[in-house]
Every structure is written in C-alpha cells, then in structure tokens.
Amino acid sequence: MTHLPYIAAAYALAVLVPAAYGLAAMRRLRQARARLAALDPRLAVREPGR
Amino acid sequence: MTAESSAAPGGFEMASRAAMFRPVDALSSLATPAAPKAPGRGLHRFANPGRFLRLAAALQPWLTAGGLILTAAGLVWGLVFAPADWQQGDAVRIMYVHVPAAWLASAGYLALAVCSVLSLVWRHPLADLAAAEIGPVGAAFTGICLATGSLWGKPMWGAWWVWDARLTSVLVLFFLYLGHIALIRAFDDPTRGYRAGAILALVGVVNLPIIKFSVDWWNTLHQPATISLTGAPSMYLGMLWPLALTALGYTLVFAALVTARTRAAVMERRIRALLMAAAAREDGAVPVAA
C-alpha cells in the first residue's frame, strides 16, 4: 500500500477523535444522571433509558 | 415554558427557566402551558425537558449503534476493499474520512445556525443548549477535515498546507466554531452568552456558500466537487459506496454525540436549578418566578 503512514494517521484521527468525544459524553451523562439521582431520586427514576 | 428571559443578580436566568424551580415535580410535569398558536410552536413541544429526555434516550442507542456499524463498514471497505486511484494510488483512501468530515463540518454549522434562529426568534429553551453542544462536536469534525486534508495534501501536493480558497474558508469555519465556543462561555450570565453565540453563528453562515462554491469561484488547487445533488456522480461506484456509508455513519455518530451531550446539559441545568432552589429555601426566599 502506498502512502501508508499518511493513511494510517488519517484513519487514526478519524476514529480516535470521535471515540474520545463519545467516551467523554458518556462519562458526563453518567455523572449528571448520578448527581440528579442524588438530589432528587424521583426525577432520576423518570429519566428513561437507565 | 415562558419565553421571556431576564437575568437575576448572580447571573442566573429566572423567568425563562422558571419551570426548573419546581424541584419536586417530575420532569414530565414541565409541560409548556397553553400558548397562542404561532410559527415554531410545534417545536416548543420539544422544549419540555422531560419530553426531550424521553425522546433522546429512545433515539440514542439507535443513533450510536447505527453510526458505529455504518462508519466501521465504510472505513473497512474504503481501507481494504475499495480500489486505489490510478493517479493518487492508495492516498485516495484518505478521502473516505476527509470528505464525510468536511460535509459534517458544514452541516454541523448549519445545525448551529438553525438552533440560533430558534433561540433568537422563538426563544426555544433547548436550542441554546443544543447550540452549545453542537459547537465542540462541529469543531472536532472540522479539525478532522483539516488534519486529514493536510495528510492527503503532503504526498499529493507536496505541502501540508496551501492558502487555497477552499482550505482557507474551512479554516475560517474552524475559527468560527472556536469563537462560538469561547463566546458562550465568556459571560457570567449564560443567557447573554447564548445570545452572543447565536448572533455569531448567524453571521458565520455566510461562510458556508463560500466553502461550497470556493472551488468554482476561484482557481483553486483543491479539486472541484465530484458529487452533486443534481448531476450524476463522476466517481466509480466501488469508491462511491464506501464514501456514502462512511458519510451516513459519521452523520449518525455526530447526531449521537450531540444528543448525548445535550441530554447531559439538560440534566446539568436541572441540577443547578435544584441546588439554587435548595439554597433559596435555606435562605427563606421564594424561588419560583413564573
């Protein structure tokens, strides 16, 4: 395969950057849900998808 | 939810977020009261945080799974099975990540502008939060577009960067995203930050047609569009399919990221409201301003 380092770097960026954003979003969502549940369990119970 | 908004001392929005000061109500009890019919009222159905969270939580797994599957399929197809280009060799495989990222950079900004219109014209309460969450995701995809473009440009043009009209206008888009992110965080009063960000987003929309038509208006080093909505694509189908798969997958990933971040933002706003209400109760104040 020609230009392999360039291709590998491009694909790594294209996969790793959205993955990092996804992990950060999951972590933030989990933390928000936990804090909300601690403040008012009734609200947290109503939040679906848990 | 009431549309008017004012800032209380200490920078906390009172009226527009009044419903948040009813901490013991369930999320679903925050329904918008009967309002006169007006353009955009249908969108206010989704201004209800409880309704938004239910809808977003139902959509989230589908967006995430669909995005991951389609992106993985498109990337593997483009990297392994799609043919090399007769001129560019295997460097053409960078196109399968560069082009979808470029499309989403522009589409994300368009979404940002739509949220800004919803915020400025109809004072849609979730539009501000959505715009604030689209900004960083859009900036990330614009960064991917610029970086992968550089990685393609070095072996093909012999330079990491040229001040070509297409490249420069995409760089301006990247700075617009960064400016939007910075601006909405620059004010103590979040409402003012959202308002300033919305105005910047709308002003920056002028850059989108410049990006799109830059390859036609100026004699650029960047190649002209290969795919258009009106004409047949001048691309081999064996290359077009993985590109379409990656573009669709990336779009779903973008939507999943924005949805997850907006869900978190809605919950964080509610947490702040609960904490404010608790503090007001301790002080003996009446927090509900509706």
CSV table of N, CA, C and O in Angstrom, one decimal, chain A residues 1-3 5-7 9-11 13-15 17-18 21-26 28-29 31-33 35-36 39-40 42-44 46-49, chain B residues 23-28 54 57 75 79 88 90-91 93 96-97 133 136 140 147 151 154-156 160 250 257 263-265 267-268 270-271 274-275:
chain,number,residue,atom,x,y,z
A,1,MET,N,0.9,-1.2,0.0
A,1,MET,CA,0.0,0.0,0.0
A,1,MET,C,0.9,1.3,0.0
A,1,MET,O,1.8,1.4,0.8
A,2,THR,N,0.6,2.2,-0.9
A,2,THR,CA,1.4,3.4,-1.0
A,2,THR,C,0.9,4.4,0.1
A,2,THR,O,-0.2,4.3,0.5
A,3,HIS,N,1.8,5.3,0.5
A,3,HIS,CA,1.4,6.4,1.4
A,3,HIS,C,0.8,5.9,2.7
A,3,HIS,O,0.0,6.5,3.3
A,5,PRO,N,1.8,5.6,6.0
A,5,PRO,CA,1.8,6.4,7.2
A,5,PRO,C,0.8,7.5,7.2
A,5,PRO,O,0.1,7.8,8.2
A,6,TYR,N,0.6,8.1,6.0
A,6,TYR,CA,-0.5,9.2,5.9
A,6,TYR,C,-1.9,8.6,6.1
A,6,TYR,O,-2.7,9.2,6.8
A,7,ILE,N,-2.1,7.5,5.5
A,7,ILE,CA,-3.4,6.9,5.5
A,7,ILE,C,-3.7,6.4,7.0
A,7,ILE,O,-4.8,6.6,7.5
A,9,ALA,N,-2.4,7.6,9.7
A,9,ALA,CA,-2.6,8.7,10.6
A,9,ALA,C,-4.0,9.3,10.4
A,9,ALA,O,-4.7,9.7,11.4
A,10,ALA,N,-4.5,9.4,9.2
A,10,ALA,CA,-5.8,9.9,8.9
A,10,ALA,C,-6.9,9.1,9.5
A,10,ALA,O,-7.8,9.6,10.1
A,11,TYR,N,-6.8,7.7,9.3
A,11,TYR,CA,-7.8,6.9,9.9
A,11,TYR,C,-7.8,6.9,11.4
A,11,TYR,O,-8.8,6.8,12.0
A,13,LEU,N,-6.9,9.4,13.3
A,13,LEU,CA,-7.6,10.6,13.7
A,13,LEU,C,-9.1,10.5,13.6
A,13,LEU,O,-9.9,10.9,14.5
A,14,ALA,N,-9.5,9.9,12.5
A,14,ALA,CA,-11.0,9.8,12.2
A,14,ALA,C,-11.7,8.9,13.1
A,14,ALA,O,-12.9,9.1,13.3
A,15,VAL,N,-11.0,8.0,13.7
A,15,VAL,CA,-11.6,7.0,14.7
A,15,VAL,C,-11.4,7.5,16.1
A,15,VAL,O,-12.4,7.5,16.9
A,17,VAL,N,-10.7,10.6,17.5
A,17,VAL,CA,-11.3,11.9,17.9
A,17,VAL,C,-12.8,11.7,18.3
A,17,VAL,O,-13.2,12.0,19.4
A,18,PRO,N,-13.6,11.1,17.4
A,18,PRO,CA,-15.0,10.9,17.7
A,18,PRO,C,-15.1,9.9,18.9
A,18,PRO,O,-16.0,10.1,19.8
A,21,TYR,N,-14.6,11.8,22.1
A,21,TYR,CA,-15.7,12.7,22.3
A,21,TYR,C,-16.9,11.8,22.9
A,21,TYR,O,-17.6,12.2,23.8
A,22,GLY,N,-17.0,10.6,22.3
A,22,GLY,CA,-18.1,9.7,22.7
A,22,GLY,C,-17.9,9.3,24.2
A,22,GLY,O,-18.9,9.3,25.0
A,23,LEU,N,-16.7,8.9,24.5
A,23,LEU,CA,-16.4,8.5,25.9
A,23,LEU,C,-16.6,9.6,26.9
A,23,LEU,O,-17.2,9.4,27.9
A,24,ALA,N,-16.2,10.8,26.5
A,24,ALA,CA,-16.4,12.0,27.3
A,24,ALA,C,-17.9,12.3,27.5
A,24,ALA,O,-18.3,12.6,28.7
A,25,ALA,N,-18.6,12.1,26.5
A,25,ALA,CA,-20.1,12.4,26.6
A,25,ALA,C,-20.7,11.4,27.4
A,25,ALA,O,-21.6,11.7,28.3
A,26,MET,N,-20.3,10.1,27.3
A,26,MET,CA,-20.9,9.0,28.2
A,26,MET,C,-20.6,9.3,29.6
A,26,MET,O,-21.5,9.1,30.5
A,28,ARG,N,-19.9,12.2,31.1
A,28,ARG,CA,-20.6,13.4,31.5
A,28,ARG,C,-22.1,13.0,31.8
A,28,ARG,O,-22.7,13.5,32.8
A,29,LEU,N,-22.7,12.2,30.9
A,29,LEU,CA,-24.1,11.8,31.0
A,29,LEU,C,-24.2,11.0,32.3
A,29,LEU,O,-25.2,11.2,33.1
A,31,GLN,N,-22.4,11.0,35.0
A,31,GLN,CA,-22.2,11.8,36.2
A,31,GLN,C,-23.4,12.7,36.4
A,31,GLN,O,-23.8,12.8,37.6
A,32,ALA,N,-24.0,13.2,35.4
A,32,ALA,CA,-25.1,14.1,35.5
A,32,ALA,C,-26.3,13.3,36.1
A,32,ALA,O,-27.1,13.7,36.9
A,33,ARG,N,-26.5,12.1,35.5
A,33,ARG,CA,-27.6,11.2,36.0
A,33,ARG,C,-27.4,10.9,37.5
A,33,ARG,O,-28.3,10.9,38.2
A,35,ARG,N,-25.7,12.6,39.8
A,35,ARG,CA,-25.9,13.7,40.6
A,35,ARG,C,-27.4,14.1,40.7
A,35,ARG,O,-27.9,14.5,41.8
A,36,LEU,N,-28.1,13.9,39.6
A,36,LEU,CA,-29.6,14.2,39.6
A,36,LEU,C,-30.3,13.2,40.5
A,36,LEU,O,-31.2,13.6,41.3
A,39,LEU,N,-29.8,14.2,44.1
A,39,LEU,CA,-30.5,15.4,44.5
A,39,LEU,C,-32.0,15.1,44.6
A,39,LEU,O,-32.7,15.5,45.5
A,40,ASP,N,-32.5,14.3,43.7
A,40,ASP,CA,-34.0,14.0,43.7
A,40,ASP,C,-34.2,12.7,43.0
A,40,ASP,O,-34.3,12.6,41.8
A,42,ARG,N,-36.7,10.9,42.6
A,42,ARG,CA,-37.9,10.8,41.8
A,42,ARG,C,-37.7,11.3,40.3
A,42,ARG,O,-38.2,10.7,39.4
A,43,LEU,N,-36.9,12.3,40.2
A,43,LEU,CA,-36.6,12.8,38.8
A,43,LEU,C,-35.7,11.8,38.1
A,43,LEU,O,-35.9,11.5,36.9
A,44,ALA,N,-34.8,11.2,38.8
A,44,ALA,CA,-33.9,10.3,38.2
A,44,ALA,C,-34.6,9.0,37.7
A,44,ALA,O,-34.3,8.5,36.6
A,46,ARG,N,-37.6,8.9,36.7
A,46,ARG,CA,-38.4,9.2,35.5
A,46,ARG,C,-37.5,9.3,34.2
A,46,ARG,O,-38.0,9.2,33.1
A,47,GLU,N,-36.2,9.5,34.4
A,47,GLU,CA,-35.3,9.6,33.2
A,47,GLU,C,-35.2,8.2,32.6
A,47,GLU,O,-34.8,7.3,33.2
A,48,PRO,N,-35.6,8.1,31.3
A,48,PRO,CA,-35.7,6.8,30.7
A,48,PRO,C,-34.3,6.3,30.3
A,48,PRO,O,-33.3,7.1,30.3
A,49,GLY,N,-34.3,5.1,29.8
A,49,GLY,CA,-33.0,4.6,29.2
A,49,GLY,C,-32.0,4.2,30.3
A,49,GLY,O,-30.8,4.1,30.0
B,23,PRO,N,-38.8,21.9,42.0
B,23,PRO,CA,-37.9,20.8,42.1
B,23,PRO,C,-38.6,19.5,42.4
B,23,PRO,O,-38.1,18.4,42.0
B,24,VAL,N,-39.7,19.5,43.0
B,24,VAL,CA,-40.3,18.2,43.4
B,24,VAL,C,-41.2,17.7,42.3
B,24,VAL,O,-41.6,16.5,42.3
B,25,ASP,N,-41.5,18.5,41.2
B,25,ASP,CA,-42.2,17.9,40.1
B,25,ASP,C,-41.4,17.0,39.3
B,25,ASP,O,-40.2,17.1,39.2
B,26,ALA,N,-42.1,16.0,38.7
B,26,ALA,CA,-41.3,15.1,37.8
B,26,ALA,C,-41.0,15.9,36.5
B,26,ALA,O,-41.6,16.9,36.3
B,27,LEU,N,-40.1,15.3,35.8
B,27,LEU,CA,-39.7,16.0,34.5
B,27,LEU,C,-40.8,16.2,33.6
B,27,LEU,O,-40.9,17.3,33.0
B,28,SER,N,-41.7,15.3,33.6
B,28,SER,CA,-42.8,15.4,32.7
B,28,SER,C,-43.8,16.5,33.0
B,28,SER,O,-44.7,16.8,32.3
B,54,ARG,N,-36.9,11.9,27.2
B,54,ARG,CA,-37.5,10.6,26.8
B,54,ARG,C,-37.2,10.3,25.3
B,54,ARG,O,-36.8,9.2,25.0
B,57,ALA,N,-33.4,9.7,24.8
B,57,ALA,CA,-33.0,8.4,25.4
B,57,ALA,C,-33.4,7.3,24.5
B,57,ALA,O,-32.7,6.3,24.3
B,75,LEU,N,-15.4,2.5,6.7
B,75,LEU,CA,-13.9,2.6,6.8
B,75,LEU,C,-13.2,1.4,6.4
B,75,LEU,O,-12.2,1.4,5.7
B,79,LEU,N,-10.8,1.2,3.3
B,79,LEU,CA,-9.4,1.0,3.6
B,79,LEU,C,-8.9,-0.3,2.9
B,79,LEU,O,-7.7,-0.4,2.4
B,88,GLN,N,-3.6,8.8,-7.8
B,88,GLN,CA,-3.3,9.1,-6.4
B,88,GLN,C,-2.7,7.9,-5.6
B,88,GLN,O,-2.2,8.0,-4.5
B,90,ASP,N,-2.9,4.7,-3.2
B,90,ASP,CA,-3.7,4.4,-2.1
B,90,ASP,C,-4.1,5.7,-1.2
B,90,ASP,O,-4.9,5.6,-0.3
B,91,ALA,N,-3.4,6.8,-1.5
B,91,ALA,CA,-3.7,8.0,-0.8
B,91,ALA,C,-5.2,8.4,-0.9
B,91,ALA,O,-5.7,9.2,-0.1
B,93,ARG,N,-7.6,6.7,-0.3
B,93,ARG,CA,-8.4,6.2,0.8
B,93,ARG,C,-8.6,7.2,1.9
B,93,ARG,O,-9.5,7.1,2.7
B,96,TYR,N,-12.1,8.8,2.2
B,96,TYR,CA,-13.3,8.2,2.9
B,96,TYR,C,-13.4,8.7,4.3
B,96,TYR,O,-14.5,8.5,4.9
B,97,VAL,N,-12.4,9.4,4.9
B,97,VAL,CA,-12.6,10.0,6.2
B,97,VAL,C,-12.6,11.6,6.0
B,97,VAL,O,-13.3,12.3,6.8
B,133,GLU,N,-23.8,22.6,22.5
B,133,GLU,CA,-23.2,21.2,22.5
B,133,GLU,C,-22.8,20.9,21.0
B,133,GLU,O,-22.0,20.0,20.8
B,136,PRO,N,-18.6,22.2,20.0
B,136,PRO,CA,-17.4,21.4,20.2
B,136,PRO,C,-17.4,20.2,19.2
B,136,PRO,O,-16.3,19.9,18.7
B,140,ALA,N,-14.6,19.6,16.3
B,140,ALA,CA,-13.8,18.4,16.2
B,140,ALA,C,-13.8,17.8,14.8
B,140,ALA,O,-12.8,17.4,14.2
B,147,ALA,N,-7.1,18.2,9.3
B,147,ALA,CA,-5.9,17.4,9.5
B,147,ALA,C,-5.8,16.3,8.5
B,147,ALA,O,-4.7,16.1,7.9
B,151,LEU,N,-2.9,15.6,5.6
B,151,LEU,CA,-2.3,14.3,5.4
B,151,LEU,C,-2.4,13.8,4.0
B,151,LEU,O,-1.6,13.0,3.5
B,154,LYS,N,0.1,16.5,1.7
B,154,LYS,CA,1.5,16.4,1.7
B,154,LYS,C,2.0,15.4,0.6
B,154,LYS,O,2.9,15.8,-0.1
B,155,PRO,N,1.5,14.2,0.5
B,155,PRO,CA,2.0,13.4,-0.5
B,155,PRO,C,1.5,13.8,-1.9
B,155,PRO,O,2.2,13.5,-2.9
B,156,MET,N,0.4,14.4,-2.0
B,156,MET,CA,-0.2,14.7,-3.3
B,156,MET,C,0.3,16.1,-3.9
B,156,MET,O,0.6,16.2,-5.0
B,160,TRP,N,1.9,20.5,3.3
B,160,TRP,CA,0.9,20.2,4.3
B,160,TRP,C,-0.3,21.2,4.2
B,160,TRP,O,-1.4,20.9,4.5
B,250,TYR,N,-21.0,8.6,9.9
B,250,TYR,CA,-20.4,9.8,10.6
B,250,TYR,C,-21.6,10.7,11.0
B,250,TYR,O,-21.5,11.3,12.0
B,257,LEU,N,-23.5,12.0,19.3
B,257,LEU,CA,-22.7,12.8,20.2
B,257,LEU,C,-23.4,14.0,20.7
B,257,LEU,O,-23.4,14.3,21.9
B,263,ARG,N,-28.4,15.9,26.3
B,263,ARG,CA,-29.1,15.2,27.4
B,263,ARG,C,-28.3,15.6,28.7
B,263,ARG,O,-29.0,15.9,29.7
B,264,ALA,N,-27.0,15.5,28.7
B,264,ALA,CA,-26.2,15.8,29.9
B,264,ALA,C,-26.4,17.2,30.3
B,264,ALA,O,-26.5,17.6,31.4
B,265,ALA,N,-26.5,18.1,29.2
B,265,ALA,CA,-26.6,19.5,29.5
B,265,ALA,C,-28.0,19.8,30.2
B,265,ALA,O,-28.1,20.7,31.1
B,267,MET,N,-29.7,17.8,32.0
B,267,MET,CA,-29.7,17.3,33.4
B,267,MET,C,-28.8,18.2,34.3
B,267,MET,O,-29.2,18.5,35.4
B,268,GLU,N,-27.7,18.7,33.7
B,268,GLU,CA,-26.9,19.6,34.5
B,268,GLU,C,-27.6,20.9,34.8
B,268,GLU,O,-27.5,21.5,35.9
B,270,ARG,N,-30.8,21.2,35.2
B,270,ARG,CA,-31.8,20.8,36.2
B,270,ARG,C,-31.1,20.7,37.6
B,270,ARG,O,-31.6,21.1,38.6
B,271,ILE,N,-29.9,20.2,37.6
B,271,ILE,CA,-29.1,20.0,38.9
B,271,ILE,C,-28.9,21.4,39.4
B,271,ILE,O,-29.1,21.7,40.6
B,274,LEU,N,-32.0,22.8,40.9
B,274,LEU,CA,-32.4,22.1,42.2
B,274,LEU,C,-31.5,22.7,43.3
B,274,LEU,O,-32.0,23.0,44.4
B,275,LEU,N,-30.2,22.9,43.0
B,275,LEU,CA,-29.3,23.4,44.0
B,275,LEU,C,-29.7,24.9,44.4
B,275,LEU,O,-29.6,25.3,45.5
